[in-house]
Coordinates of C-alpha atoms in Angstrom, one line a residue:
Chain P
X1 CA 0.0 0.0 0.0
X2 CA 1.5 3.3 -1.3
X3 CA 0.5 6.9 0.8
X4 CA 0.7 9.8 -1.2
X5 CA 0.4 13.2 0.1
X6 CA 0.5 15.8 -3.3
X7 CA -2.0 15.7 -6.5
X8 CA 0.9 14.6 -8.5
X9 CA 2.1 12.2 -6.6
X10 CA -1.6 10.5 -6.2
X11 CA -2.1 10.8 -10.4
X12 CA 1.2 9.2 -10.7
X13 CA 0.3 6.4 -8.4
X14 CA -2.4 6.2 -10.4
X15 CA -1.4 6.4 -13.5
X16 CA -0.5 2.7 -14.6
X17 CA -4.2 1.5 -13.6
X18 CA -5.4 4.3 -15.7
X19 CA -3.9 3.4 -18.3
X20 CA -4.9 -0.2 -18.1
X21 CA -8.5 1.0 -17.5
X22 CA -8.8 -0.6 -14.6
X23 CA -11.9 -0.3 -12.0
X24 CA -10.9 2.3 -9.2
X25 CA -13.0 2.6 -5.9
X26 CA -12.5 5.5 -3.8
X27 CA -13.6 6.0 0.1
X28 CA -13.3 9.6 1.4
X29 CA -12.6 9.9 4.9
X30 CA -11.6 12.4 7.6
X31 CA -9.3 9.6 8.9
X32 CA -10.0 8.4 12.4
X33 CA -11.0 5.2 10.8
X34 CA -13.1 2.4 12.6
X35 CA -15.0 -0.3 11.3
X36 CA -17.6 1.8 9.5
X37 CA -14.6 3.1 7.2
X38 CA -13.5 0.1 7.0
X39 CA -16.4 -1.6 5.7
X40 CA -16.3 0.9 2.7
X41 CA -12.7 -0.1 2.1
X42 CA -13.5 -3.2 1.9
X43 CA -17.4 -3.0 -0.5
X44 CA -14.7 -1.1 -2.8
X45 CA -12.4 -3.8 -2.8
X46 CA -15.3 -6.6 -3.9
X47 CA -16.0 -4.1 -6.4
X48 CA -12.7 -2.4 -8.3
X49 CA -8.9 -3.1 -9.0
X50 CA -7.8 -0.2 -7.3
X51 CA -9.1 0.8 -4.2
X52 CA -8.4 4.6 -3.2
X53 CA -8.6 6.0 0.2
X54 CA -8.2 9.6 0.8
X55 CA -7.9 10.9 4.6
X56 CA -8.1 14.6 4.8
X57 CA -9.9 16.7 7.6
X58 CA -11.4 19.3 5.3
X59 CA -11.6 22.8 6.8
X60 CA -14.6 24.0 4.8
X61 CA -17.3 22.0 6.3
X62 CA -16.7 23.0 10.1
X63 CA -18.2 25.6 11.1
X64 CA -16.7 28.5 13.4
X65 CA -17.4 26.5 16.5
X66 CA -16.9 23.1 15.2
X67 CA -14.3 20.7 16.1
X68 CA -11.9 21.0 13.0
X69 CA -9.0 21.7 15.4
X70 CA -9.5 18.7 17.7
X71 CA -10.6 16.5 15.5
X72 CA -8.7 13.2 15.7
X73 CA -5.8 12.6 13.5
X74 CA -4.0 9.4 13.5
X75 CA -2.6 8.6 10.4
X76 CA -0.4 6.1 11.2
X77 CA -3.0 4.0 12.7
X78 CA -5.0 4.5 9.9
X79 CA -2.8 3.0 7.7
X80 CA -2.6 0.0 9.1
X81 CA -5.9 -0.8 9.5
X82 CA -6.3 0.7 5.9
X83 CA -3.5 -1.8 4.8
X84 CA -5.6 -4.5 6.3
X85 CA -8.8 -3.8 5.1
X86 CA -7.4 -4.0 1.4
X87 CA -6.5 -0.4 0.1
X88 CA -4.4 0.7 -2.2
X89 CA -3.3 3.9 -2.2
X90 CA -3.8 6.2 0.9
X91 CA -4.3 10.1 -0.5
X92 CA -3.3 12.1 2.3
X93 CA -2.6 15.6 1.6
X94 CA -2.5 19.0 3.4
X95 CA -4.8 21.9 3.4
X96 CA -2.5 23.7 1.5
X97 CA -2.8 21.1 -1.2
X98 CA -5.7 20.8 -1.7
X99 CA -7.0 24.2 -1.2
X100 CA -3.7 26.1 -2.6
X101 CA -2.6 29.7 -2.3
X102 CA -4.7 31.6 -4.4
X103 CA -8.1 32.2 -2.3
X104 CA -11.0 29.5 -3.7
X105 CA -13.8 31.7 -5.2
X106 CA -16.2 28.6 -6.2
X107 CA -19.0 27.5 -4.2
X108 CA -20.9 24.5 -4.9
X109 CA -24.9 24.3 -3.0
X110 CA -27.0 21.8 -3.1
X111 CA -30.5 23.4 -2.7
X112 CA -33.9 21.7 -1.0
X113 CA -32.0 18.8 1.1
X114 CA -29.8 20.7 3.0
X115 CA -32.0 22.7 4.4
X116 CA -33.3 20.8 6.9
X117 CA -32.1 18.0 9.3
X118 CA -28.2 18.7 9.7
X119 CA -28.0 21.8 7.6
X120 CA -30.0 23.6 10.0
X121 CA -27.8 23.5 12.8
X122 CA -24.7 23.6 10.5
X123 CA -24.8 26.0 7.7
X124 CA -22.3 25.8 5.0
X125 CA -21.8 22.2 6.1
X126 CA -22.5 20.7 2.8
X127 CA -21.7 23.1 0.4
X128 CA -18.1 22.3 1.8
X129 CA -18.7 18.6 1.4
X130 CA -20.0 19.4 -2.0
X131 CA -17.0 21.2 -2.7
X132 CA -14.6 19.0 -1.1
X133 CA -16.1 15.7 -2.9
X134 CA -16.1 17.2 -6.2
X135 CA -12.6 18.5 -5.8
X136 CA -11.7 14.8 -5.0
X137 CA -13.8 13.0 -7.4
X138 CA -11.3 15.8 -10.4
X139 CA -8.5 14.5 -8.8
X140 CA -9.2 10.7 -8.2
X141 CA -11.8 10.3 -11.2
X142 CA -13.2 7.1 -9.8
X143 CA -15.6 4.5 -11.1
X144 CA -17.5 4.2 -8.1
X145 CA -17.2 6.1 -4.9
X146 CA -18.6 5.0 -1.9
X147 CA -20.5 6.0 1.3
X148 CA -21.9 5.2 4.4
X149 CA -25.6 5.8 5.3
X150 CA -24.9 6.9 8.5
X151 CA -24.7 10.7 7.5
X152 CA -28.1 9.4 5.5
X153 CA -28.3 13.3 4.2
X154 CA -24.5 14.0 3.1
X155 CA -25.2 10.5 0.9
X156 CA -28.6 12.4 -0.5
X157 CA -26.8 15.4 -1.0
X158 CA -23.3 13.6 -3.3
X159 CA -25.4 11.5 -5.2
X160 CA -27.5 14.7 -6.1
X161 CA -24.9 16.8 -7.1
X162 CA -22.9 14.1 -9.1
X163 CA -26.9 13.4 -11.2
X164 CA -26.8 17.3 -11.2
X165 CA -23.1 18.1 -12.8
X166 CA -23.3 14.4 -14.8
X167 CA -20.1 13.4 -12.7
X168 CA -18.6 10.3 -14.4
X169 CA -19.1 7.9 -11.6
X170 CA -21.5 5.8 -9.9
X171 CA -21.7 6.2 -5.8
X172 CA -22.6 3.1 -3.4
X173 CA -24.3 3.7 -0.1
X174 CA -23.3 1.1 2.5
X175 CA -25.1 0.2 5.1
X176 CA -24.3 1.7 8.7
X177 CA -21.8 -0.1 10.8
X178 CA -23.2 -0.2 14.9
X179 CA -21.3 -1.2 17.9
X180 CA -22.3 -4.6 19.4
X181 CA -24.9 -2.8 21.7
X182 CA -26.4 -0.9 18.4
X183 CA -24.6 2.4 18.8
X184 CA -23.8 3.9 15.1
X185 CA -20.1 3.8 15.1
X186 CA -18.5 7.5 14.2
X187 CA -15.4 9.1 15.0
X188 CA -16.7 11.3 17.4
X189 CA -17.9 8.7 19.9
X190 CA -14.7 8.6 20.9
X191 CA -15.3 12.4 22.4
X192 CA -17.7 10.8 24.9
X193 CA -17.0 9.9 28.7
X194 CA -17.1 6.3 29.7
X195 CA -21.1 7.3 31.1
X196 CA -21.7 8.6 28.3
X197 CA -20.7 6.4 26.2
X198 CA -23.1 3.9 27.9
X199 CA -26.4 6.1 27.7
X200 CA -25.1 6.5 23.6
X201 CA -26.9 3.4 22.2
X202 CA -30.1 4.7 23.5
X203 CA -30.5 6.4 20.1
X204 CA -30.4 3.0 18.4
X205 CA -33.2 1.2 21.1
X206 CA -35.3 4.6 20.5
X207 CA -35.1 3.9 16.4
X208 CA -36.0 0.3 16.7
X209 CA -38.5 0.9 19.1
X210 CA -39.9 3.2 16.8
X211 CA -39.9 0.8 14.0
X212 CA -41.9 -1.9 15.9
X213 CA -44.5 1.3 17.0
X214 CA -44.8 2.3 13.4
X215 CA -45.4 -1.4 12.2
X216 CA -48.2 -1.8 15.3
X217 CA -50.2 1.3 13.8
X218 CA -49.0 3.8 16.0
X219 CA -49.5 7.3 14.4
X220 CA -45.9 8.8 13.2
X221 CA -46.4 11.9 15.0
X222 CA -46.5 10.1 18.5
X223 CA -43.7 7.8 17.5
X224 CA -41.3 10.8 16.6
X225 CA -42.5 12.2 19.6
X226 CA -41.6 8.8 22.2
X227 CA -38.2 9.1 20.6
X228 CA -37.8 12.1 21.9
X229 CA -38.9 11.9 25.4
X230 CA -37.3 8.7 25.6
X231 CA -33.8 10.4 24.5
X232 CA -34.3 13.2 26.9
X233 CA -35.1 11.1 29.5
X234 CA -32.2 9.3 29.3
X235 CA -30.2 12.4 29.4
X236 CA -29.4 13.5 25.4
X237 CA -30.6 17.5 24.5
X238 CA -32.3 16.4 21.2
X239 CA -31.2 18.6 18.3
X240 CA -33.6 17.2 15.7
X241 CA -35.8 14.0 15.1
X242 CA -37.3 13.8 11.9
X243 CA -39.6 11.3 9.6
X244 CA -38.3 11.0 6.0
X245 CA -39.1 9.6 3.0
X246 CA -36.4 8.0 1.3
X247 CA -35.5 11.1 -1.0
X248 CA -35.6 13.4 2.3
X249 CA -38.8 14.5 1.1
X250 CA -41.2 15.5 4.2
X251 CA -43.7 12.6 5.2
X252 CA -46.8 13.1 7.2
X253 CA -47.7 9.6 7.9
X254 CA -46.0 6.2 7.6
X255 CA -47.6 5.3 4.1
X256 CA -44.2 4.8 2.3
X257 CA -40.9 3.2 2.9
X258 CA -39.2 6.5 5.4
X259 CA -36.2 7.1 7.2
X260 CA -36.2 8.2 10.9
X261 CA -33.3 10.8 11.8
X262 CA -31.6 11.5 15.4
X263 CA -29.5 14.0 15.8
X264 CA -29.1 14.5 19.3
X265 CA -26.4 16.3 22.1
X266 CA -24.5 14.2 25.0
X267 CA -22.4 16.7 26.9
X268 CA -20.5 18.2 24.4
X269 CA -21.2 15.6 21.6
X270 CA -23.5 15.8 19.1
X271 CA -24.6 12.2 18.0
X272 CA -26.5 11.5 14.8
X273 CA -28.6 7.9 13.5
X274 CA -30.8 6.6 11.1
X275 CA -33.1 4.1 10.6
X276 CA -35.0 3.0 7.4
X277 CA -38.5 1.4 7.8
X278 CA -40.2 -0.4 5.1
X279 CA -43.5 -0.2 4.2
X280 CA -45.0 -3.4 4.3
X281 CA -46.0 -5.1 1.6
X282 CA -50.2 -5.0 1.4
Chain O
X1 CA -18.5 13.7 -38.7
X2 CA -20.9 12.2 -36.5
X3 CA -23.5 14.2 -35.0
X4 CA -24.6 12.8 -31.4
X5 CA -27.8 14.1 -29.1
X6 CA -27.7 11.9 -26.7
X7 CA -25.1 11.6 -23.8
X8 CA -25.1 7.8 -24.1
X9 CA -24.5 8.0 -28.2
X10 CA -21.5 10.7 -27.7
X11 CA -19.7 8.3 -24.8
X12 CA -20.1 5.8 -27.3
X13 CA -18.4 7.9 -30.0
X14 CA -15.7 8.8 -28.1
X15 CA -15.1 5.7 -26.1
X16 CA -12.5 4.2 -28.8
X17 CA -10.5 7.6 -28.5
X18 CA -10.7 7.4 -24.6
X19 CA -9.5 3.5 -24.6
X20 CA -6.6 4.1 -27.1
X21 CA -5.7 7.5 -25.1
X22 CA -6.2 9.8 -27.7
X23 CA -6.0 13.8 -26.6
X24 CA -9.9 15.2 -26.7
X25 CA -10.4 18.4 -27.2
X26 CA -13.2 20.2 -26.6
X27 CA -15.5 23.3 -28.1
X28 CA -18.5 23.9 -26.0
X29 CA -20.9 26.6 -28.4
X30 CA -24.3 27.4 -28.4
X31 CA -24.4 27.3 -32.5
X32 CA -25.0 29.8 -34.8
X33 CA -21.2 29.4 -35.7
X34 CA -19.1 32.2 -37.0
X35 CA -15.2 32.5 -37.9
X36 CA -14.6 33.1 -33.8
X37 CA -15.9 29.5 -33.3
X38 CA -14.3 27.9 -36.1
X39 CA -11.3 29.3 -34.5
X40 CA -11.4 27.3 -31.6
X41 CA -12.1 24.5 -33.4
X42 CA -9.1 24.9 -35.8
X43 CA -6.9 25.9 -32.6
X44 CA -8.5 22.0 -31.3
X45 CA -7.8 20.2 -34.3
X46 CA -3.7 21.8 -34.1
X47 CA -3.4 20.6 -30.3
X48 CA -5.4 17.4 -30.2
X49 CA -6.2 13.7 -31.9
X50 CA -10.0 13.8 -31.3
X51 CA -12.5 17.0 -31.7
X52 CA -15.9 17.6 -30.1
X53 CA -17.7 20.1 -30.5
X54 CA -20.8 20.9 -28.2
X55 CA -24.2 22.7 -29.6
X56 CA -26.2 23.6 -26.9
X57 CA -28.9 26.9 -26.5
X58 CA -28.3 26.8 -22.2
X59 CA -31.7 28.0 -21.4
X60 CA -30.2 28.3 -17.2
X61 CA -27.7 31.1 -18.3
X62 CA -30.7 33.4 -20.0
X63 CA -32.1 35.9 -18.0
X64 CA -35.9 36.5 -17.7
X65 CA -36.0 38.7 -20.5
X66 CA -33.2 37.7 -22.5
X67 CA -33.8 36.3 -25.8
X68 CA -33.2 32.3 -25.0
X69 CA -36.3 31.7 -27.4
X70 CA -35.1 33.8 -30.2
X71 CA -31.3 32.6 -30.3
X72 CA -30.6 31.8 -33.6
X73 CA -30.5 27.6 -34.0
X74 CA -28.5 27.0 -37.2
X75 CA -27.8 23.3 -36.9
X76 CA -27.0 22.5 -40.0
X77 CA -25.4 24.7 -41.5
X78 CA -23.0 24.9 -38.0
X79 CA -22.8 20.7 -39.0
X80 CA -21.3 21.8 -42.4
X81 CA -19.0 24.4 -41.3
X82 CA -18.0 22.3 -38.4
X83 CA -17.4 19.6 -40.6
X84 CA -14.9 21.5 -42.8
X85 CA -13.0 22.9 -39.5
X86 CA -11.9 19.8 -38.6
X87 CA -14.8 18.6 -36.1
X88 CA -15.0 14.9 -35.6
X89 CA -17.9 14.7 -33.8
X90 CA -20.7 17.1 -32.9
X91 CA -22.7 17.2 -29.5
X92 CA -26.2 18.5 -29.8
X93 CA -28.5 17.1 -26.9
X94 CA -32.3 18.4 -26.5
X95 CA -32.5 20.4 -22.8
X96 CA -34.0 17.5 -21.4
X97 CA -31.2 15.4 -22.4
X98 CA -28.7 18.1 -20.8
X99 CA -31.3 18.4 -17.2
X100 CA -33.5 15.4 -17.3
X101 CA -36.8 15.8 -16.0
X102 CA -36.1 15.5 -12.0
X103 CA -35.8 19.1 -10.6
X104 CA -31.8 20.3 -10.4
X105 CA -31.2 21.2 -7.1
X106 CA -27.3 22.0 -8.0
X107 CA -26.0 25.3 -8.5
X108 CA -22.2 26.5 -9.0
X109 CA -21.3 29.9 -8.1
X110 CA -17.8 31.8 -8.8
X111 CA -17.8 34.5 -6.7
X112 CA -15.7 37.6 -6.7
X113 CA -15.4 38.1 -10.5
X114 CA -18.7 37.8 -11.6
X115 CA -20.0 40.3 -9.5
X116 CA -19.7 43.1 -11.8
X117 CA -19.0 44.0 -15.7
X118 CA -21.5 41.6 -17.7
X119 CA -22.9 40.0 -13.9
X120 CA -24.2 43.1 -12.9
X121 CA -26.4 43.4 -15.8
X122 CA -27.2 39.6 -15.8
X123 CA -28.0 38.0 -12.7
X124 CA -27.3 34.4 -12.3
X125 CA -25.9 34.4 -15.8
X126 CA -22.5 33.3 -14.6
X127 CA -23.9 30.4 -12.4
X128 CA -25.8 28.9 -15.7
X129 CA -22.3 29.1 -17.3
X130 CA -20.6 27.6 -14.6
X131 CA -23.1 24.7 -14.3
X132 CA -23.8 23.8 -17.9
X133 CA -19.7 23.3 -18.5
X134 CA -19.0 22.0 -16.0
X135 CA -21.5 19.4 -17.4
X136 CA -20.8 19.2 -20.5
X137 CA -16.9 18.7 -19.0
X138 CA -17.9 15.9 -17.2
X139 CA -19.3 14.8 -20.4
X140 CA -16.9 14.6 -22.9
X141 CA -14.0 14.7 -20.2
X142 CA -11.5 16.3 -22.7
X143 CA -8.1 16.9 -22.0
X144 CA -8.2 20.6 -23.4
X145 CA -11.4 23.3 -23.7
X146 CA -11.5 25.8 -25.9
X147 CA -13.1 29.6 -25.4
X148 CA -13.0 32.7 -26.6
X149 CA -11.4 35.6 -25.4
X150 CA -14.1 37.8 -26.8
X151 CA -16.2 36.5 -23.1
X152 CA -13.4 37.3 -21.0
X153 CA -15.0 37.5 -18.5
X154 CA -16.7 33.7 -19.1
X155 CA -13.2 32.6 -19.2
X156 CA -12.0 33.9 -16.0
X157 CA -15.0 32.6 -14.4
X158 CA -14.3 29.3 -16.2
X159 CA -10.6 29.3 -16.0
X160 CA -11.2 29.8 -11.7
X161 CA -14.0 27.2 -11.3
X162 CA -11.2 24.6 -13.1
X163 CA -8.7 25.3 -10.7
X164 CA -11.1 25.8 -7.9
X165 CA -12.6 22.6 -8.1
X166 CA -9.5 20.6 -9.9
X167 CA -11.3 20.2 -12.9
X168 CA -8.4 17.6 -14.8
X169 CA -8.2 19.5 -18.1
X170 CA -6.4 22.5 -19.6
X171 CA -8.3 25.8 -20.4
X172 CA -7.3 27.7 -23.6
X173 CA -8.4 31.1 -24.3
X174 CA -8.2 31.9 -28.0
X175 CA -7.9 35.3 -29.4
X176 CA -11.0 37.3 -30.8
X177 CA -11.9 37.1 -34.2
X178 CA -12.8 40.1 -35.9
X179 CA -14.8 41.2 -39.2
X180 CA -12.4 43.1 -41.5
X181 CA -13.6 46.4 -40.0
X182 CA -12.6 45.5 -36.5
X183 CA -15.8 44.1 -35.1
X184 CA -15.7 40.9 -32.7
X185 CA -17.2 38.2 -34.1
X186 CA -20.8 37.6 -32.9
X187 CA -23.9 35.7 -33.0
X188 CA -25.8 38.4 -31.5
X189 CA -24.1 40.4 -34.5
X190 CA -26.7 38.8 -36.5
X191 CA -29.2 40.7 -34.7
X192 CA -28.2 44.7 -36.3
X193 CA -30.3 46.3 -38.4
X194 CA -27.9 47.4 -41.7
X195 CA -27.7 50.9 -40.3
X196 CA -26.5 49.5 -37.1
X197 CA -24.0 47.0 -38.6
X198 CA -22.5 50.2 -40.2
X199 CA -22.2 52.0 -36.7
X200 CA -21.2 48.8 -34.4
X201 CA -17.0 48.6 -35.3
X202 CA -16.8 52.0 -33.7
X203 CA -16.8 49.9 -30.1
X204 CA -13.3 48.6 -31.3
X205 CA -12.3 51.4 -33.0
X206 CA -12.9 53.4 -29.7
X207 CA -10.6 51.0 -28.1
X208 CA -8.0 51.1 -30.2
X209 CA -7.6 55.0 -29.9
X210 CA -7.8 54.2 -26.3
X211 CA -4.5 51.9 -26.7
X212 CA -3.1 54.5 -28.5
X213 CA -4.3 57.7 -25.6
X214 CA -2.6 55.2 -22.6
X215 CA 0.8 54.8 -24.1
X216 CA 0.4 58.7 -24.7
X217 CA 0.6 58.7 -21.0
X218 CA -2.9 59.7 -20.7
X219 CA -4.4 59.0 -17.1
X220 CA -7.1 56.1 -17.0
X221 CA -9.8 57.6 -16.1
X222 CA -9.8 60.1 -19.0
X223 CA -9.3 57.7 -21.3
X224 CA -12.0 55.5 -20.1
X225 CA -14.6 58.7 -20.0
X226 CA -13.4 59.2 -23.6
X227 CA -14.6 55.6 -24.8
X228 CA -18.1 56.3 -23.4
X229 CA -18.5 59.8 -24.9
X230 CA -17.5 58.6 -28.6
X231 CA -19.8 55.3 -28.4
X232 CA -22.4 57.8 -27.1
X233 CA -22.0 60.0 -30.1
X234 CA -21.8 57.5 -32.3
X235 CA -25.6 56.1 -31.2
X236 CA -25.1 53.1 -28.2
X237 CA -26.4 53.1 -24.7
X238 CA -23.4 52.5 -23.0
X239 CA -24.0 49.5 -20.4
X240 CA -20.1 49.6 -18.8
X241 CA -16.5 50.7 -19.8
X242 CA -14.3 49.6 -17.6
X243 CA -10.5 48.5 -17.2
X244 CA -9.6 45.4 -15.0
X245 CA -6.3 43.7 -14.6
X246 CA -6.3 40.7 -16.4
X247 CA -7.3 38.8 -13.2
X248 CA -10.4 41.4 -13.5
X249 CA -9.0 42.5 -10.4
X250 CA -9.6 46.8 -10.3
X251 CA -7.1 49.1 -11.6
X252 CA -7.0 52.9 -10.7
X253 CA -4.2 53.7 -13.3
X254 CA -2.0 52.3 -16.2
X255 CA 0.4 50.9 -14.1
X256 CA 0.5 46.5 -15.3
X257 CA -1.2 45.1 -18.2
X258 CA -4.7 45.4 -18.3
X259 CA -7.8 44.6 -20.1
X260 CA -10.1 47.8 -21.1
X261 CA -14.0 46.1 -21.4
X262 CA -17.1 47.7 -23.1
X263 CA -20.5 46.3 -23.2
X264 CA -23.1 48.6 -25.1
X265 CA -26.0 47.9 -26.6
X266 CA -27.4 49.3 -30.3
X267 CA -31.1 49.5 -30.6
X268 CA -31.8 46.6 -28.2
X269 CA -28.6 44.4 -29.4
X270 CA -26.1 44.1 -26.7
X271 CA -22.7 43.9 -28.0
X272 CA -19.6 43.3 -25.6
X273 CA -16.0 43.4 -26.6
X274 CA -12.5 44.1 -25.0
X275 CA -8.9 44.7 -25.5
X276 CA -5.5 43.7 -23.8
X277 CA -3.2 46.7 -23.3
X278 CA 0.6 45.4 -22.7
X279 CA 2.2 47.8 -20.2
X280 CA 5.5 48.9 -21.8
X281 CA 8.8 47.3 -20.5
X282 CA 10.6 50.0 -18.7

């Protein structure tokens, strides 16, 4: 497994299965990589001859009071577990290199689904993962470019804008990767205290619980609404909880396969899930 | 020449010049060809193996009450003169083909230079630019695109988006072509009553003797009044005359090389052109 930290060094990495047109996968990550990476890394290697991970913290999509400076870096560990999992080449590069001297004057939105859910409490979150993606996708030009469903709307929001701009690639949702006790596994669960840590899968009960509600006939509005008493009961401030259809499009009763959305605060954590619930067959 | 309307039918064409690695080059127009077109194409044909040429009326970069229904659509005749520059295959896709029917919810913005000159006057007209190529770039995917300097401003706001989002292809900006008495090349020229035809060269003539008044030494701002006074005379409604670096950054005096822009219109044709001025080495 080769690492390469500059554009040029990454194109001529990848150069020879270019040339050979060979299938490349790519996984973007901000690093910190646990199983839910890892399972990306390793969809893309079922999938392609070339299997690209890139691990870059990207400034752009933090907000002013966002962790961008604490988030955790560990590259080294990364590549080993990277190394196991099957990748091929490890695109690491700096701000500087990706973003350059000369100040960035494009901005990339993606209208409608960002308005809601996450982009509520984090404006100019996913226009930076828009730009950030698409800058990647230019330099990696991948066949297929894969996800996890865990940030359910950041998925929504990439496969929109590569339909939108006809990017040359196809992207692959994966499913979400949980903890043995159900919690959603993310980078930022390592931010919580041991306690907290074991109030975190509370989230997950709430969803399934939720599920088994909807299935029993229990009107959507009273579901959403046990999820959150039962979250702020157990000691979460809930930031959002929200009934989806699969697009993101609103949904006023459970009539249609939907997606339920957490996004909820312990301590200084903010902890996001989702669940999708199929309509059942009549 | 093959003509292709359908995004399927061009990656087709062109996917026996993309497996044997053949340089693409690329002419995005909206039709209605003239001399300044087959320009680029020529330029295309010099630098690279395979030629594509793009017709396409972008109704997102037309204003309310801009003339998006009346643009001329000369198809083929543009196949025949296309055909004799050197194109090898022509791409000319139906709106729906280009946007699909599913709503876009993508837009690209450049900001910074396209807030004034031609953006002022035409609101979102830089964002339907920026959207449509970089479309039709992840289209064809050439390895070169090909624009007119006449839009200068279009090609800054393209040449920026490339870099901005790592677009992997080379922008070339290819001089204006002119009509023997000194008038850019235009399809909107199309649009001048005789008398008017007669009256438009004086926007190049005026900056010409502006050329000639700055390497006299005199100051900017003089000069600049002097342009709008003769095109005045002379029978346009001056929309701007303005001198930018050629980063279209401002400039208060002739101190670096610089780009002098005017965009008038003549009975309701709007006509745009601009000049380079070269600061003399000291």
């Amino acid at each position: 497994m080769k690492t390469e930290t500059t554009i040029q060094g990454l194109s001529a990495s990848l150069s020879p299965a270019r040339t050979a047109r060979k299938m490349i996968g790519f996984v973007p990550t901000m690093g910190n990589l646990h199983e839910g990476h890892l399972n990306l890394v390793r969809e893309a290697r079922k999938l392609c001859d070339t299997v690209v991970v890139s691990i870059f913290v990207n400034p752009i999509q933090f907000g002013p009071n966002e962790d961008f400076d604490s988030y955790p870096r560990t590259l080294e560990q990364d590549q080993r577990l990277l190394a196991e999992a099957g990748c091929d080449i490890v695109f690491a590069p700096t701000v500087e290199q990706m973003y350059g001297n000369k100040p960035r004057l494009t901005n990339i939105s993606v209208g409608g689904i960002t308005n809601d859910l996450c982009g509520l409490q984090r404006p100019g979150h996913f226009d930076g993962v828009a730009v950030v993606v698409t800058k990647l996708f230019n330099i990696v030009q991948p066949n297929f470019a894969f996800f996890g469903q865990k940030d359910y709307q950041q998925l929504a929001v990439i496969r929109q804008f590569v339909r939108d701009l006809n990017i040359p690639l196809e992207v692959i949702g994966v499913p979400i990767a949980r903890a043995t006790d159900g919690l959603a596994l993310s980078s930022r669960n390592g931010y919580l205290s041991a306690e907290n840590r074991a109030i975190a899968p509370a989230i997950y009960q709430s969803l399934k619980v939720a599920e088994q509600q909807l299935l029993a006939g229990t009107v959507l509005s009273e579901v959403l609404q046990n999820i959150k008493s039962a979250l702020t009961d157990a000691g979460f401030v809930v930031d959002y909880v929200e009934a989806r259809t699969t697009e993101l499009q609103n949904i006023e009763q459970f009539d249609a396969d939907m997606v339920l959305f957490i996004a909820a605060k312990l301590g200084a954590t903010r902890l996001i899930d989702n669940l999708q619930v199929k309509y059942p067959a009549s």
